[in-house]
XYZ file of C-alpha atoms in Angstrom:
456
model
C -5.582 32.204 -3.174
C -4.629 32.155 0.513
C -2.110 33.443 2.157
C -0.762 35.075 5.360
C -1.354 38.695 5.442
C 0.607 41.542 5.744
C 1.389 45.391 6.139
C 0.488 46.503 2.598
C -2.792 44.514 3.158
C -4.022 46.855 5.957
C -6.191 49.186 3.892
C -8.311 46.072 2.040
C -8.144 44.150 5.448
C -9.717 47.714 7.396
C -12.213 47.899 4.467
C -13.279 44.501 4.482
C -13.596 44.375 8.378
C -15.719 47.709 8.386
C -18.497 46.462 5.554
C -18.476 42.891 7.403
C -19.486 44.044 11.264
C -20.235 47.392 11.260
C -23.691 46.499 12.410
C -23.211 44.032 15.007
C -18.937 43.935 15.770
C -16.542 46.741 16.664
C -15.251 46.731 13.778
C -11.022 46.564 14.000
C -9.152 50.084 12.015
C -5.846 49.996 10.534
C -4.356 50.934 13.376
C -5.139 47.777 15.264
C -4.577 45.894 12.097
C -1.222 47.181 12.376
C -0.607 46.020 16.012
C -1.885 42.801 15.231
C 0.281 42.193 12.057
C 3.154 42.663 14.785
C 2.017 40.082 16.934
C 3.753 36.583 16.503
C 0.820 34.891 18.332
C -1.846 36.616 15.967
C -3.043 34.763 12.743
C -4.403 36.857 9.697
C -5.583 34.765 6.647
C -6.668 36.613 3.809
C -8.300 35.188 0.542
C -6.949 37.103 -2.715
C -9.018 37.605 -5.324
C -6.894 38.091 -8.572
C -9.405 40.829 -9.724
C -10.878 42.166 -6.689
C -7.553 42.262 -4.370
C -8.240 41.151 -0.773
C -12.132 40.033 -0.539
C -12.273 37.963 2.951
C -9.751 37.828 6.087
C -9.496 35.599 8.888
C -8.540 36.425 12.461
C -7.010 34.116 15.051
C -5.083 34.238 18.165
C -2.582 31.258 19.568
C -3.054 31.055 23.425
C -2.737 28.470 26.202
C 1.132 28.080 25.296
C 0.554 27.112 21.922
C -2.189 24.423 22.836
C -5.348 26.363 21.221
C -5.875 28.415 18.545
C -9.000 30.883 18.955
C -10.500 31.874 15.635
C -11.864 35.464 16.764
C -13.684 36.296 13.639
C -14.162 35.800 9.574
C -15.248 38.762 6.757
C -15.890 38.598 3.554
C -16.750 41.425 1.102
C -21.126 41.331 1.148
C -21.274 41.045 -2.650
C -18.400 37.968 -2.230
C -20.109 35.668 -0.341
C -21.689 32.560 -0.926
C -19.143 31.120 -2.683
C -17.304 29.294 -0.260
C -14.544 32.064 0.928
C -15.169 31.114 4.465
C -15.070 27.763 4.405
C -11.594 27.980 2.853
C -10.587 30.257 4.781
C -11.646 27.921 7.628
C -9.768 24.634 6.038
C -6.370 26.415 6.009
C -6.941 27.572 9.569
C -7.273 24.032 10.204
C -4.157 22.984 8.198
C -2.278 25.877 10.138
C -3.075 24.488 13.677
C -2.538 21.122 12.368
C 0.884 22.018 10.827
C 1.773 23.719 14.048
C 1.022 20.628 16.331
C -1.321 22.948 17.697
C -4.045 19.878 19.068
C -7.214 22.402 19.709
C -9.217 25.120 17.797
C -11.705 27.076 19.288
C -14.363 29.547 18.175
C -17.088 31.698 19.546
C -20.656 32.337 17.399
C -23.544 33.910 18.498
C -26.332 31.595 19.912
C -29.075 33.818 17.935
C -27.676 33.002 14.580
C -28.167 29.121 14.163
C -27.219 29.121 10.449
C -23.760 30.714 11.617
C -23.671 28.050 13.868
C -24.576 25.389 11.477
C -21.971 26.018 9.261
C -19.629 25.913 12.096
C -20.852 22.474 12.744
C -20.632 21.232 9.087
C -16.760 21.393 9.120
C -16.968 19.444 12.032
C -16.693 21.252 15.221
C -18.650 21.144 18.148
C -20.435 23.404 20.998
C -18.761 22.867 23.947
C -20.466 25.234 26.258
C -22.447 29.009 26.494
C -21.939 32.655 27.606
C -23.986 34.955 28.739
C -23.498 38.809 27.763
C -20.368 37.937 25.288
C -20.727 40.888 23.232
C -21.254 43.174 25.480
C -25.065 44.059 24.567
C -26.669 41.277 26.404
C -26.451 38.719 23.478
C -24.822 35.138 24.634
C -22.535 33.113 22.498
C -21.676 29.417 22.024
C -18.517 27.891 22.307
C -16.960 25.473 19.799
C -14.552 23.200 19.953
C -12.474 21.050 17.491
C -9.781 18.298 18.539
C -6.841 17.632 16.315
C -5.624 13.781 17.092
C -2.212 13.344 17.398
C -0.035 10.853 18.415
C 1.758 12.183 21.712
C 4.298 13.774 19.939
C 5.401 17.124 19.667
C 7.122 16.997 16.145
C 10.404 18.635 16.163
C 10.945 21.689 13.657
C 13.456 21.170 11.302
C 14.583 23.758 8.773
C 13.498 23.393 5.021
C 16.327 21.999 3.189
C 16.900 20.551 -0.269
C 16.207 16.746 0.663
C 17.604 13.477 -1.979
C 14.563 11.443 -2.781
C 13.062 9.806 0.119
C 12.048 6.489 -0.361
C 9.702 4.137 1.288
C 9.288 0.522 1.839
C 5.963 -1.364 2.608
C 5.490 -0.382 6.552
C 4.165 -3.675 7.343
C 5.295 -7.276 6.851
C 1.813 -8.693 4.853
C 1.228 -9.673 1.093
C -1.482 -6.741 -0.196
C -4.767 -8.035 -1.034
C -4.055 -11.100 0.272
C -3.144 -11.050 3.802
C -3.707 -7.141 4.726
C -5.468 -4.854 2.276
C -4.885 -0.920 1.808
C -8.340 0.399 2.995
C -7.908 4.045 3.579
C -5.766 7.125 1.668
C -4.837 10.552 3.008
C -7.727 12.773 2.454
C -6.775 15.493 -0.934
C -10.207 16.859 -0.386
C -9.805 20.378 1.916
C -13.950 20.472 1.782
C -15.361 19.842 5.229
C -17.870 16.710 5.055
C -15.941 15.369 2.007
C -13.179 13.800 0.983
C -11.172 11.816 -1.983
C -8.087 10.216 -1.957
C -5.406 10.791 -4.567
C -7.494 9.292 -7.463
C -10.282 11.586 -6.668
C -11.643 8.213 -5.253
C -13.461 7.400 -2.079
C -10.721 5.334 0.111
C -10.789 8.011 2.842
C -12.247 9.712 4.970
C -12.601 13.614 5.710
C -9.796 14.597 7.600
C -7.755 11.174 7.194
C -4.101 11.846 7.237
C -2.653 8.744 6.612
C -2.803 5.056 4.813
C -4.207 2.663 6.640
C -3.331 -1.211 6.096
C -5.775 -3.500 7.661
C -5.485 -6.933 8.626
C -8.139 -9.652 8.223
C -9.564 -10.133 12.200
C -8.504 -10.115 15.333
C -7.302 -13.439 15.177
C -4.691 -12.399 12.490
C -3.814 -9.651 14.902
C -3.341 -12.051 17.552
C -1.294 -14.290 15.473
C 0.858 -11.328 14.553
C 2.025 -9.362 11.868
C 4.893 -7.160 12.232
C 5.266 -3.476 11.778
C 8.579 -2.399 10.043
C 10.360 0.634 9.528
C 9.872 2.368 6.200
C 12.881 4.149 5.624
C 16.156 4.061 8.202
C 16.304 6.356 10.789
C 16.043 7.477 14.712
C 13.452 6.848 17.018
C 11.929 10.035 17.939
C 9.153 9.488 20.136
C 7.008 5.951 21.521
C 4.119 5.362 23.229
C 2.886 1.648 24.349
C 0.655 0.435 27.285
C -2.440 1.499 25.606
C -5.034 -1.335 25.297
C -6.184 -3.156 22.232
C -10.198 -2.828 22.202
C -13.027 -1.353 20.234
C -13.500 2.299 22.149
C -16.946 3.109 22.947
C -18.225 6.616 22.858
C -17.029 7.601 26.618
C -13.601 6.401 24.985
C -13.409 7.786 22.262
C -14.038 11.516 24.118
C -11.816 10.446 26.513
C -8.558 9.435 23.971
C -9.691 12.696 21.751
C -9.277 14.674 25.066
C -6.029 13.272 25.858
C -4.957 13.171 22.223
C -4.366 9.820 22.191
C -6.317 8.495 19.460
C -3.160 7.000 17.878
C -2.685 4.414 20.523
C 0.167 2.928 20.708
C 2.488 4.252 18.302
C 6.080 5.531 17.116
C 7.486 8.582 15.756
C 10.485 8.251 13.487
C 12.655 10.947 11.934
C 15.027 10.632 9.157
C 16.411 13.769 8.325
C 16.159 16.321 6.186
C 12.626 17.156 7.761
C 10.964 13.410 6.583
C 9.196 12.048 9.429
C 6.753 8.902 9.751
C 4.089 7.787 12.022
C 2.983 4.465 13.150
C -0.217 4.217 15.309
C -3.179 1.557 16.783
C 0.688 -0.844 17.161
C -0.195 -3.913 19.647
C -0.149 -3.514 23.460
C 3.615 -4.255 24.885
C 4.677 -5.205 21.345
C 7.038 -2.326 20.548
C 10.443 -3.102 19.945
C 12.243 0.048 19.682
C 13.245 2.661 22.472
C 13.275 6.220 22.224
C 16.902 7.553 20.160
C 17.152 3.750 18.827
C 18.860 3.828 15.223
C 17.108 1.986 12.871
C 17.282 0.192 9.719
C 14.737 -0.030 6.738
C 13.010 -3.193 7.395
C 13.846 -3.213 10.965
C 10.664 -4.511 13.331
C 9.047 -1.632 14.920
C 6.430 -3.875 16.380
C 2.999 -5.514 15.454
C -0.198 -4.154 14.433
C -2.709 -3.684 17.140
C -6.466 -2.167 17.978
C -5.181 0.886 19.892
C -6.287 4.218 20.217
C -9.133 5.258 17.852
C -9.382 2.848 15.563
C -12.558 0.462 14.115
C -10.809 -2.629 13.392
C -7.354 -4.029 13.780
C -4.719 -1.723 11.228
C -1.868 0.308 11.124
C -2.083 3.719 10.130
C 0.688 5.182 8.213
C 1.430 9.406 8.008
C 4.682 10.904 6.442
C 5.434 14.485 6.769
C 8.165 16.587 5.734
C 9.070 19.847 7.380
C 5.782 19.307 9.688
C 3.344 19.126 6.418
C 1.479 15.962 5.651
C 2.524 14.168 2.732
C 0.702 11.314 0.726
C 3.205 8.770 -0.436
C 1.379 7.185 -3.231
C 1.604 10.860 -5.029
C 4.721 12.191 -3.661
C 2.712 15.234 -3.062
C 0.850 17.037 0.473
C -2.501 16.255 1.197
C -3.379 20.259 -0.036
C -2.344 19.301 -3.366
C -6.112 18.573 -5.505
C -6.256 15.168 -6.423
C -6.390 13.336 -9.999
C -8.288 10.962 -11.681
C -4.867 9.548 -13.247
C -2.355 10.589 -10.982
C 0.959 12.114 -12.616
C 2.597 12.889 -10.050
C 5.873 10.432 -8.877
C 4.690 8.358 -5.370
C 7.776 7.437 -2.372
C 7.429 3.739 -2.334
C 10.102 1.636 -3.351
C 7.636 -0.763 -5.087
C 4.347 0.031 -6.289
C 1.626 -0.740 -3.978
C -1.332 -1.821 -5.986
C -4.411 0.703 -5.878
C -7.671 -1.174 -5.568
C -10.696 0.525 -4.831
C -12.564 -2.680 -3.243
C -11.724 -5.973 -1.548
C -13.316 -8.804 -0.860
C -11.119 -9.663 2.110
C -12.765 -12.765 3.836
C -15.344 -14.844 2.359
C -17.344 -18.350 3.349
C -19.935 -20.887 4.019
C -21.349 -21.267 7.932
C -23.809 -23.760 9.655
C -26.043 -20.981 10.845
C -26.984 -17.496 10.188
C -23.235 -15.104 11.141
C -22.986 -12.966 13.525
C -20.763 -10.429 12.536
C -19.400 -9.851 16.207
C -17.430 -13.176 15.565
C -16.640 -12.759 11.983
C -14.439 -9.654 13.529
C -12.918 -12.182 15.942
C -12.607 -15.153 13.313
C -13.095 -14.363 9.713
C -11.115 -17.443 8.340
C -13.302 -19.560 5.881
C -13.966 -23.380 6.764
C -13.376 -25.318 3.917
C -15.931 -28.234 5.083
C -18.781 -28.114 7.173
C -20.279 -31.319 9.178
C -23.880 -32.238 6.724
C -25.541 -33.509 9.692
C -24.767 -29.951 12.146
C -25.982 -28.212 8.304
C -29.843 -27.588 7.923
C -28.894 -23.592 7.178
C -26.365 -22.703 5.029
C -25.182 -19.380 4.850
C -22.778 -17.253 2.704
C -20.644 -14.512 3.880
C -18.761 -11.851 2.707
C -16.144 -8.981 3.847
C -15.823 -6.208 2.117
C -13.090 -3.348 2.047
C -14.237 -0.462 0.056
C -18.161 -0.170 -0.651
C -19.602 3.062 -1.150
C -23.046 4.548 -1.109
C -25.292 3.168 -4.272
C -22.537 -0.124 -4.742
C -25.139 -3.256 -5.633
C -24.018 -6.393 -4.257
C -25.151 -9.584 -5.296
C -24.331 -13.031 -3.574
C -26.092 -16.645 -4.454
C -25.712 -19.621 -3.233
C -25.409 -22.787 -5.796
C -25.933 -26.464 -4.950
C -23.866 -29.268 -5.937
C -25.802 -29.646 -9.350
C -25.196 -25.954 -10.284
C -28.599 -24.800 -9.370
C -29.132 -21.341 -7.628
C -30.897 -22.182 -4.623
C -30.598 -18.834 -2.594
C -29.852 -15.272 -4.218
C -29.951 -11.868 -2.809
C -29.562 -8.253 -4.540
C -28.842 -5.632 -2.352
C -27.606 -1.469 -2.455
C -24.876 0.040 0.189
C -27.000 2.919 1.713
C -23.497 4.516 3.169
C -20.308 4.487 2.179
C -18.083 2.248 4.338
C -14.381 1.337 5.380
C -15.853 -2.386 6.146
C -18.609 -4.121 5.515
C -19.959 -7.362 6.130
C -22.898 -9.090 3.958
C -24.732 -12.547 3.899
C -27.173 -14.647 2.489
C -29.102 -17.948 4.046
C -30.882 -21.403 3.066
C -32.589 -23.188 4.990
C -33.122 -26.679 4.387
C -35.966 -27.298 6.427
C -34.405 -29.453 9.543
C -33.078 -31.638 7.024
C -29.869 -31.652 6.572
C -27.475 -30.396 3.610
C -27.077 -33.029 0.381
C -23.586 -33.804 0.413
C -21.455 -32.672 -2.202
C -19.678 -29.083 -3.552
C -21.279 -25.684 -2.538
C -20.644 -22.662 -4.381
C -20.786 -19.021 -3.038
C -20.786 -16.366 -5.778
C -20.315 -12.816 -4.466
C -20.699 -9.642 -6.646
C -20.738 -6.306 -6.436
């Protein structure tokens, strides 16, 4: 287990630090230990062995008025490791920053020890710069870097108290699998470069912290489809004005920088500690101001493109007391997931869990281009025979994952296959678009019933 250290853990902590860096680290006594134990801005982790005691510690400092949180150092016992203490260790320092709406953690590793480094990089953070002579024996470190995304929002503490259920209505006004489709879960998986949602499943991402509800294309967006409140409560915090686009790479830095990579977006508390999060809402569509009372079912706003996000959705976190919760297992994102759930979710109604969608489907004139299929992915029930000497089929998925086979065919009015294609998913993918073409030669189409059959 992990938990925070403290005084009675100084001899095991001094004991582990000394057989960790006594070669290459001044090593930290039980003296200092002791000082540091007494420091509200110093972080000791330490990873209990039920048999062995205290096997591996972690060391970091909060600085920058609470805006980073330096991880000075990790040990673990020589005949412990390799079996994934420090990475743990690592993934609750993560949690703890995150839990602390503390947006940036920071590390320093030395630049002759690339595997060090590498492992560093694996749970996803990234160098950020170099120094010379950091250890005082002419050796130069690198500096790494991860950036937690929040909304704007500091959230407020609130003491732990003995809540009534909290319930939870559908945050946004759609029918599921019909006209918006649940295409992302919180992520149960604390691994770094993995990740499950609550059925062990792969409808998230590593690191995702909400549910996100897609809707079909931007021209659905544009149309609009309204955001409501889940539960009643108070407007805590907005943010609107931010622009409804596909981020490129300069972007992307840019809003993870700023910590804007929820877009536009609301904060609302409802006592007790429960708090939820709406994010990537429309440009100027918020309807709420900031200490606005609220109603479940009340209209928040409409979903957007804002921020950080890959296609048109809202994304959806609840947290109580400052820890993320998932609602479709009524548990925190810490808690290992399971193949058949037990555990009691906070929706009102059940929301259906389906691990892939076909979302959009149809026939086109021409071979698609999937640029406009994210503009315009609403299927044309006719097409003109004469404009028609290539027919094509196309699919959108929600869902696929690395090794899915999809198969689509096209079939003629007589019920004859005139075009099939088998394919594999090389990656595993929030979206997906696939297609399959005949051509007819520069004649046109025969006239009659066309059939697309997609499977996967």
């Amino acid at each position: 287990m992990i938990r925070k250290a403290t005084l009675d853990d100084i001899p095991q902590l001094a004991r582990t630090e000394m057989a960790s860096f006594v070669s290459h680290h001044f090593p930290i006594d039980e003296d200092s230990f002791y000082e540091l134990l007494l420091d509200p801005f110093q972080i000791i982790l330490v990873y209990e062995d039920a048999q062995n005691g205290v096997i591996g510690h972690l060391l970091a400092e909060i600085l920058d008025d609470q805006m980073r949180m330096n991880v000075d150092s990790i040990a673990v016992l020589p005949d412990q490791r390799g079996k994934g203490i420090g990475k743990s260790l690592m993934h609750t320092a993560f949690n703890y920053a995150r839990q602390n709406n503390i947006p940036i953690l920071t590390l320093e590793t030395p630049e002759n020890d690339p595997l060090l480094r590498g492992f560093y990089q694996s749970l996803g953070l990234s160098v950020t710069g170099r120094q010379d002579d950091f250890y005082g024996d002419g050796s130069a470190c690198l500096m790494l870097k991860m950036i937690f995304i929040w909304l704007l929002l500091i959230f407020l503490p609130f003491p732990a108290q003995a809540a009534d259920t909290f319930i939870l209505q559908q945050p946004i006004a759609c029918t599921l699998g019909q006209s918006c489709w649940l295409v992302n879960y919180p992520d149960h998986d604390p691994q770094g470069g993995k990740a499950a949602d609550f059925t062990c499943g792969s409808l998230t991402y590593d690191g995702h912290d909400g549910s996100d509800f897609a809707v079909r294309d931007l021209v659905a967006m544009e149309t609009g489809v309204v955001v409501t409140a889940a539960a009643a409560g108070t407007v805590l915090r907005i943010r609107d004005g931010a622009p409804d686009q596909m981020p490129d790479a300069a972007e992307i830095s840019t809003l993870m920088k700023e910590k804007k990579g929820c877009g536009n977006g609301i904060v609302l508390d409802h006592g007790e500690g429960w708090q939820t999060l709406y994010c990537h809402m429309k440009n100027g569509s918020l309807r709420v101001k900031q200490g606005q009372t609220v109603k479940t079912g009340d209209v928040l706003g409409l979903v957007g493109h804002s921020g950080i996000a890959e296609f048109p959705h809202l994304h959806f976190t609840v947290l109580k007391n400052g820890e993320i919760q998932d609602p479709f297992s009524g548990s925190t994102i810490d808690t290992p997931c399971q193949e058949s759930p037990s555990q009691s979710p906070l929706w009102e109604e059940a929301l259906t869990y389906q691990s892939v969608s076909i979302a959009a489907a149809g026939f086109l004139p021409s071979p698609p281009e999937v640029t406009l299929l994210r503009i315009d992915a609403a299927e044309k029930a006719e097409l003109a025979r004469e404009e028609t000497t290539t027919l094509s089929l196309w699919g959108q998925f929600y869902g696929v994952v690395a090794g899915d086979i999809i198969e689509l065919e096209i079939i003629d009015p007589d019920d004859r296959i005139i075009a099939k294609h088998t394919l594999q998913q090389e990656k595993t993918r929030a979206r997906q678009y696939y297609w399959i073409g005949k051509s007819f030669e520069g004649h046109s189409a025969r006239p009659g019933d066309y059939t697309g059959l997609i499977t996967l």
